[in-house]
Short mmCIF file of C-alpha atoms in Angstrom, two decimals:
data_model
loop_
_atom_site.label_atom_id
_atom_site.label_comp_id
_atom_site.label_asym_id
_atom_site.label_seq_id
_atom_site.Cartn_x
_atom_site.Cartn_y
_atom_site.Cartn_z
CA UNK A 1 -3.31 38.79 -19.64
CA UNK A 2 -4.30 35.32 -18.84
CA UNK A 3 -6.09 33.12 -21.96
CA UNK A 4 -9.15 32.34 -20.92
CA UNK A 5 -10.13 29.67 -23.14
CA UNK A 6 -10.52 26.05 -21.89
CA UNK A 7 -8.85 23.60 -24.03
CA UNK A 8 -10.57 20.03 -24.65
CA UNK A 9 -9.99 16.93 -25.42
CA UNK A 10 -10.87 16.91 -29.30
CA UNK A 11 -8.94 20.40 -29.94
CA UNK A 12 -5.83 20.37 -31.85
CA UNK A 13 -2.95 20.13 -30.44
CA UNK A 14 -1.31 22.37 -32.42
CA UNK A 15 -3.93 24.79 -31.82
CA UNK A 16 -3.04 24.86 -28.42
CA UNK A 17 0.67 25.13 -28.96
CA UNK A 18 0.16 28.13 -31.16
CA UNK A 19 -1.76 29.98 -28.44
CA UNK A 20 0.19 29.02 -25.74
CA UNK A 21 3.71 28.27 -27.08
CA UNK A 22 5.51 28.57 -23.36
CA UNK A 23 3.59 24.72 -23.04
CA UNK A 24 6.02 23.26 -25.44
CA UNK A 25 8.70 22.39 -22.61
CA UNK A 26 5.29 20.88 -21.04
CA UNK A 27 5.01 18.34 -23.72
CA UNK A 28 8.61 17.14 -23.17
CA UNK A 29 7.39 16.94 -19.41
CA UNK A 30 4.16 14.87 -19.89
CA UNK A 31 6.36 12.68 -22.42
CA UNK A 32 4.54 13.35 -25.67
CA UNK A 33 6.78 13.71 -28.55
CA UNK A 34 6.21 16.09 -31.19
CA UNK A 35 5.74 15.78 -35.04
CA UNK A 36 2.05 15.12 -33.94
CA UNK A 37 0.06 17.03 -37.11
CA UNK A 38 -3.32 17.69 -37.17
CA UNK A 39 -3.83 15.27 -33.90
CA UNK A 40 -6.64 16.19 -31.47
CA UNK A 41 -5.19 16.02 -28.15
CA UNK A 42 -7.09 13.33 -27.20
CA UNK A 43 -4.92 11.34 -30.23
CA UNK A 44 -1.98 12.78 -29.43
CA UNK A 45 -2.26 11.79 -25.62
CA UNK A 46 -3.22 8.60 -26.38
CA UNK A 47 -0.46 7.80 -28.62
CA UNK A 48 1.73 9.04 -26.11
CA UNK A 49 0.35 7.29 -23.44
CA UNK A 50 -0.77 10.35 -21.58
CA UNK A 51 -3.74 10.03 -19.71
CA UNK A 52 -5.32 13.05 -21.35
CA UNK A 53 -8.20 14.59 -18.87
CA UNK A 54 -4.90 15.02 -16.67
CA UNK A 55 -2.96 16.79 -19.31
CA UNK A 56 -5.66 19.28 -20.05
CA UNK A 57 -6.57 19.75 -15.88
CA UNK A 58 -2.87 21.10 -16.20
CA UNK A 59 -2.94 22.54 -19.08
CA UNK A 60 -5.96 24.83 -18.68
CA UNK A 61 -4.67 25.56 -14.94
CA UNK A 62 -1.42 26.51 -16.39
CA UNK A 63 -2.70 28.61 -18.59
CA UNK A 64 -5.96 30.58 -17.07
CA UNK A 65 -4.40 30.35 -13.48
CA UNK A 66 -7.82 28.66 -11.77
CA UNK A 67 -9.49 25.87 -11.05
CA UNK A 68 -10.91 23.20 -8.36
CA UNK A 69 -9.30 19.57 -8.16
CA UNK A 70 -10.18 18.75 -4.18
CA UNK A 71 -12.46 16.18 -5.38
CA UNK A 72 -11.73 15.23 -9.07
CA UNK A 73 -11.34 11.75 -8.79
CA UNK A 74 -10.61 11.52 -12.69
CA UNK A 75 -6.89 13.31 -12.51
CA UNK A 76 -4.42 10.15 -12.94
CA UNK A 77 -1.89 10.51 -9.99
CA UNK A 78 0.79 8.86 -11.85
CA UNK A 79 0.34 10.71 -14.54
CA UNK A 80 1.05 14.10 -12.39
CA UNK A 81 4.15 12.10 -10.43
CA UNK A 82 5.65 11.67 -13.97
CA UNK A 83 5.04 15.09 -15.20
CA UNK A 84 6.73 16.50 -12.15
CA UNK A 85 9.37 14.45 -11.95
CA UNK A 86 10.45 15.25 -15.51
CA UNK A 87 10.32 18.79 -14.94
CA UNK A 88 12.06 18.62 -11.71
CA UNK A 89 15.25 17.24 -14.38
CA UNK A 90 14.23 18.98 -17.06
CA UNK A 91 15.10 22.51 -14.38
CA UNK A 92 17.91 20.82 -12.69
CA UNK A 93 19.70 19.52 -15.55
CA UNK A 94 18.95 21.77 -18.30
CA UNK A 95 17.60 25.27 -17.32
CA UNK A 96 19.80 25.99 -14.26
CA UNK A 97 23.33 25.23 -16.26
CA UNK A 98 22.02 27.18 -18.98
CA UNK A 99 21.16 30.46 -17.39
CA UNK A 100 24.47 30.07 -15.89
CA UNK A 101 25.78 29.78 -19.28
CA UNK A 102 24.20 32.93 -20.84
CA UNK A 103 25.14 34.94 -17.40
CA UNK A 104 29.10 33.99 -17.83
CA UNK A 105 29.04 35.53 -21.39
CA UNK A 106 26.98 38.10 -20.65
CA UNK A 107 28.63 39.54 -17.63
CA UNK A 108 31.59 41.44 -17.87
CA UNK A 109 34.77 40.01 -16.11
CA UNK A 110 35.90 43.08 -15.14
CA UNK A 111 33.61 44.35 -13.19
CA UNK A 112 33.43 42.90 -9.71
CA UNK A 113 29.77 42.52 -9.70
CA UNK A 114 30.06 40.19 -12.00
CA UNK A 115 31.19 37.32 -9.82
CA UNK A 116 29.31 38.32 -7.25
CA UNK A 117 26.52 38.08 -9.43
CA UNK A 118 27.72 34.70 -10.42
CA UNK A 119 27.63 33.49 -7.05
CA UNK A 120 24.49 34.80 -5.84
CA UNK A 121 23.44 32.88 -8.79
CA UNK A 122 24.79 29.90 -7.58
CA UNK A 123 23.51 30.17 -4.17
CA UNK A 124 20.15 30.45 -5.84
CA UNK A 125 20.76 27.32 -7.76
CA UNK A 126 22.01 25.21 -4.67
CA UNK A 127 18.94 26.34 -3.14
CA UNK A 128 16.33 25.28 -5.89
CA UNK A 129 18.57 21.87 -6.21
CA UNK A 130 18.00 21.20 -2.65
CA UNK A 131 14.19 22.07 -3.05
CA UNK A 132 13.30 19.59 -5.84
CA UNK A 133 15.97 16.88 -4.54
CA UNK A 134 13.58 16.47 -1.34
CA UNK A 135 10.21 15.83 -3.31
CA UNK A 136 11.85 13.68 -5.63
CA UNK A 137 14.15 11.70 -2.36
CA UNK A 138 11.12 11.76 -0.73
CA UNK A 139 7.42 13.06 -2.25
CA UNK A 140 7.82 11.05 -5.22
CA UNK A 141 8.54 7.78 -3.56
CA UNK A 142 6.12 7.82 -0.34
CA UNK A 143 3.38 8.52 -3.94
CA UNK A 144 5.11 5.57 -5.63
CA UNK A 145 4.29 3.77 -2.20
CA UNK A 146 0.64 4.97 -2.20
CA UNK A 147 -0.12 4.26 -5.43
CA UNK A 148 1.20 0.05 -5.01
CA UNK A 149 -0.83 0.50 -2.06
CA UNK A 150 1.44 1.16 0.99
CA UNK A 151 1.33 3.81 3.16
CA UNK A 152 4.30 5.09 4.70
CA UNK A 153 3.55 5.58 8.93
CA UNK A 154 5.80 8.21 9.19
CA UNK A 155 5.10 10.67 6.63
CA UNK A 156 2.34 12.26 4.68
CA UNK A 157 1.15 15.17 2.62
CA UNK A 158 0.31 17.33 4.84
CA UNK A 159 4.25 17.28 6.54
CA UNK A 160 5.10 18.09 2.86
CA UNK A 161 2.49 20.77 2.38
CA UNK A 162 4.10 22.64 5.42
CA UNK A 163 7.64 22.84 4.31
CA UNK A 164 6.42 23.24 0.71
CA UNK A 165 6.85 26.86 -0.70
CA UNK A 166 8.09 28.02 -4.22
CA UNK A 167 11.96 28.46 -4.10
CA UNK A 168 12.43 31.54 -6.15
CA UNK A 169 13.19 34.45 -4.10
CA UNK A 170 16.59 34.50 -4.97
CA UNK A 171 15.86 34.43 -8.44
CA UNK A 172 13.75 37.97 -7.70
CA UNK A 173 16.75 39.28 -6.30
CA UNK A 174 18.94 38.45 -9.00
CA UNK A 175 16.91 39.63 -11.60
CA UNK A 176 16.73 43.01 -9.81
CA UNK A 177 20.44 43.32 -9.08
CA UNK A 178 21.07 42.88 -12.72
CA UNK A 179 18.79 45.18 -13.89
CA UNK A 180 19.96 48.03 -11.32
CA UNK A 181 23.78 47.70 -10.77
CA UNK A 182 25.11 46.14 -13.89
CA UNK A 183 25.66 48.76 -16.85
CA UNK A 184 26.76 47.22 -19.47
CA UNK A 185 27.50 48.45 -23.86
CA UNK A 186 26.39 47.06 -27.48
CA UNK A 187 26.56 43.17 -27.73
CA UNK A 188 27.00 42.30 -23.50
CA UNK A 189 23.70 44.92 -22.62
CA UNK A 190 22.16 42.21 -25.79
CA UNK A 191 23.19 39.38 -24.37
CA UNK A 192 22.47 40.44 -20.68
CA UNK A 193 19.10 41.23 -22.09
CA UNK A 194 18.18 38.46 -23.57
CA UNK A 195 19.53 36.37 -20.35
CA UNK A 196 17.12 38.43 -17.98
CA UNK A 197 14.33 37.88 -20.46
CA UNK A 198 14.99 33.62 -19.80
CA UNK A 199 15.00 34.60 -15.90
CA UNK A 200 12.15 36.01 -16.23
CA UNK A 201 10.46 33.68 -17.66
CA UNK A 202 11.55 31.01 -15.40
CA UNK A 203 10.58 32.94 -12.76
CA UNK A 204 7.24 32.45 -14.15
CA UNK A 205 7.52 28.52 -14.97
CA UNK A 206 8.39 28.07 -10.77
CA UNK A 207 5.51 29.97 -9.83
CA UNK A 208 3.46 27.44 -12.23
CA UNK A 209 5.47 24.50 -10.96
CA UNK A 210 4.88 24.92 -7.54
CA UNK A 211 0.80 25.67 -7.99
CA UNK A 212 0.49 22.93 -10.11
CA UNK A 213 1.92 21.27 -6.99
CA UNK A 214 -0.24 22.40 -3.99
CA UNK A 215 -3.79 22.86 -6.34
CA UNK A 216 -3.61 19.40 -8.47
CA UNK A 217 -0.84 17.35 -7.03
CA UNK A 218 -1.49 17.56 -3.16
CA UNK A 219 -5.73 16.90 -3.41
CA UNK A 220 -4.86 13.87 -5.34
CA UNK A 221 -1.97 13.09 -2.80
CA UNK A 222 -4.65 13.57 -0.43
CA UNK A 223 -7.09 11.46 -1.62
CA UNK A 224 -4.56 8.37 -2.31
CA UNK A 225 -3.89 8.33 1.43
CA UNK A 226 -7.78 8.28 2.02
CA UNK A 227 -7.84 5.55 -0.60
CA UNK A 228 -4.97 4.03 1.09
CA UNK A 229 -6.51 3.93 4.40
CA UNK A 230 -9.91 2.47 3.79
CA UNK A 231 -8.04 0.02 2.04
CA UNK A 232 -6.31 -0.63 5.18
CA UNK A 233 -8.99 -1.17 7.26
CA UNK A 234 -10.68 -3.43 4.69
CA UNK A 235 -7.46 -5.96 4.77
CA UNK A 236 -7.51 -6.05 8.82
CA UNK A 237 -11.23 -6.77 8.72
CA UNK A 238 -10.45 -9.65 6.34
CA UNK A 239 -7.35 -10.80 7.77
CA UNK A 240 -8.96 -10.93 11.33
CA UNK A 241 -11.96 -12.96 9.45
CA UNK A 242 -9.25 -15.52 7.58
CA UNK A 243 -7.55 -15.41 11.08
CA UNK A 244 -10.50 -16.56 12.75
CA UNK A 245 -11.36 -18.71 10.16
CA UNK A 246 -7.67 -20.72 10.65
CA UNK A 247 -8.13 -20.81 14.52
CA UNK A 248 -11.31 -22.38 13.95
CA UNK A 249 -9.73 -25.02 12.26
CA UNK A 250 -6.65 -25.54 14.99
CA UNK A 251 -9.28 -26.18 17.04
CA UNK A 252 -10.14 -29.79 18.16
CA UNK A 253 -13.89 -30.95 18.31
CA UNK A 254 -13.64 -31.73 22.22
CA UNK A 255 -12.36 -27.45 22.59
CA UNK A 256 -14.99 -26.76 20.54
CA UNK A 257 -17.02 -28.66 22.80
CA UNK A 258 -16.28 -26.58 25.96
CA UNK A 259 -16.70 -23.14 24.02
CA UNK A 260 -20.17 -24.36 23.78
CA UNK A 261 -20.50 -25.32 26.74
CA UNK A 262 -18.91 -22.43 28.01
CA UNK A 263 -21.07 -20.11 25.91
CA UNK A 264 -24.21 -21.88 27.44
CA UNK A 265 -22.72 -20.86 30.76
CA UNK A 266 -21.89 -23.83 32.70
CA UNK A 267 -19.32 -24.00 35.03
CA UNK A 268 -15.55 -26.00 34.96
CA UNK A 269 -17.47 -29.38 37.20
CA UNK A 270 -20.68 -29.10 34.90
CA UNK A 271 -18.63 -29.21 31.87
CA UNK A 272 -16.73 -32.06 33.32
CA UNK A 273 -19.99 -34.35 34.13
CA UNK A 274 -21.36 -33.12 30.43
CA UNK A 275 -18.52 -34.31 28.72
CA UNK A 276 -17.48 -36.95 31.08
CA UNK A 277 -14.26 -35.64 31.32
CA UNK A 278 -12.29 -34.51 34.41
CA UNK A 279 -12.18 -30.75 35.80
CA UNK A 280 -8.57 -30.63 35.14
CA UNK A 281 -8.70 -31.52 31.27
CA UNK A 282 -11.84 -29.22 30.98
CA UNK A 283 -9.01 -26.73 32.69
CA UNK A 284 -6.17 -27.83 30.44
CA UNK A 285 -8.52 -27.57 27.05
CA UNK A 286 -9.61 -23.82 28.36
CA UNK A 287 -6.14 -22.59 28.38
CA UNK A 288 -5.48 -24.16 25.28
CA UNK A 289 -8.22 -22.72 23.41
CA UNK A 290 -7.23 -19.10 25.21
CA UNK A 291 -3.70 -19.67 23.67
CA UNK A 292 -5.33 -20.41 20.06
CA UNK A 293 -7.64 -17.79 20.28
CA UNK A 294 -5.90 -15.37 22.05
CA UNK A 295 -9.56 -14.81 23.68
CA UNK A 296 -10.06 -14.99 27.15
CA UNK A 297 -13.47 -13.42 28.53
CA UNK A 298 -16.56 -15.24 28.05
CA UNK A 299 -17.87 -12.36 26.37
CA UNK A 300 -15.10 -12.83 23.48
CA UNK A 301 -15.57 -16.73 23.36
CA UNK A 302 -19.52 -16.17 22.57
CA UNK A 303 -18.77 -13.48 19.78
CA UNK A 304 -16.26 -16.40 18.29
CA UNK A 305 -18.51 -19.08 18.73
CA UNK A 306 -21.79 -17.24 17.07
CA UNK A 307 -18.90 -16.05 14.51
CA UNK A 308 -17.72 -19.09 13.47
CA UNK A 309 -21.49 -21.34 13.79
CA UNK A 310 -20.90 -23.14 16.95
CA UNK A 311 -23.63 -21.60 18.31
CA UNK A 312 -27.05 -20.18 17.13
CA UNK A 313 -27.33 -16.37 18.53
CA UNK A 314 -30.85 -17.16 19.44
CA UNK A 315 -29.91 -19.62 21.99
CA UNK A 316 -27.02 -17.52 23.77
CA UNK A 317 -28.50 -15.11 26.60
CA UNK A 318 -27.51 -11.84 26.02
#
């Protein structure tokens, strides 16, 4: 039965370790140390450098199994990258060779089933390796890209949301095979035992893992490429201003001349007589200031020229 209380910030921390002791390999996750005493978990986080509303959003989700984060703009996004990334190698490196471990010396050597049972095992292993290699070959760094501010054109979260599903069918399987075709006396039915118990239980921690993923990690995912976007649109905006800006400058008073004159509708031989110029050099300054610009319609060369003050936009006809 699920706890439903909702840990905050000024709790202790070792009150919530007491209730909930399966958070401990959490901790380790998140990076806090312990030896933290009487700390609230606001003090522990902080001394930790654990951005704490984030711990307890996983925390409490972790432990009660609900909650909403599709627009909780207060979760800290590296904060989450970190935490998964550490239990990603906390799984790979640690859990996987040690379940191994405790099936080789629980397993009897005789019995055929045994290897069998080993290598189903390490099928199931492969498997989860391959899993959590992609997100952190691929998920983690397009978020490392997103959170510096660059957005990756050929991927996003949704292509990992559809390929994303919790690896641990195998580890079902296994657990049932054990439990149905693998008799076993005295110490070995102990130790197999006690190794089903840890499968069990990590059985539990990937079903955790991966919700923690698609409820928490994937809305703030979400909302970083959102983030990402506007941002986007706000640098073109100002780069096509500063661009504009620049070309304004290139520009030599006698083109500047013609846009205006141009703008006020007058034709190549009127601009010539106005400027006392010829028609060709009126020509030769209109391709120039097309090649500058990179404007060609007299439409464009008004919106430039109200743009950049060569013109008032109450005397253009519109």
């Amino acid at each position: 039965m699920k706890n439903q209380k909702m840990y905050e910030a000024d709790d202790k921390m070792i009150s919530l370790i007491r209730d909930n002791y399966d958070l401990l390999q959490s901790l380790g996750s998140f990076g806090i140390s312990l030896g933290f005493g009487d700390k609230t978990v606001r003090e522990t986080c902080s001394d930790n450098g654990v951005d704490c509303y984030t711990f307890l959003a996983v925390v409490n989700f972790t432990i009660n199994g609900y909650g909403r984060f599709d627009d909780d703009e207060q979760l800290d996004a590296r904060t989450l990258l970190h935490y998964l990334d550490a239990s990603h190698k906390y799984y790979l490196d640690f859990q996987l060779p040690f379940i191994r471990r405790e099936l080789e010396e629980s397993l009897d050597e005789s019995n055929s089933l045994s290897h069998l049972i080993l290598h189903f095992y390490d099928e199931y292993a492969q498997e989860i390796r391959r899993h959590m290699q992609y997100e952190q070959k691929t998920l983690f760094p397009y978020v490392e890209a997103l959170l510096e501010g660059r957005a990756a054109s050929d991927y996003d979260v949704e292509t990992f949301s559809k390929r994303h599903s919790a690896a641990d069918k195998k580890l079902r399987e296994l657990k049932l095979l054990i439990i149905k075709y693998l008799p076993s006396d005295g110490l070995r039915n102990n130790k197999l035992t006690a190794t089903l118990h840890d499968i069990y239980d990590n059985e539990a921690w990937l079903q955790q893992h991966a919700m923690v993923e698609d409820e928490i990690f994937v809305p703030v995912i979400r909302r970083l490429e959102q983030l990402t976007k506007q941002n986007d649109v706000t640098r073109n905006i100002s780069d096509m201003m500063l661009g504009a800006s620049q070309n304004a400058d290139t520009l030599s008073d006698r083109e500047k001349d013609v846009i205006v004159a141009l703008v006020q509708g007058m034709a190549n031989k009127e601009i010539a007589d106005h400027l006392c110029i010829s028609v060709n050099t009126v020509i030769t300054h209109r391709r120039n200031i097309a090649r500058k610009l990179q404007i060609h319609s007299p439409a464009g060369l008004t919106i430039y020229a109200i743009v950049n003050g060569l013109v008032d936009i109450s005397s253009v006809k519109l």
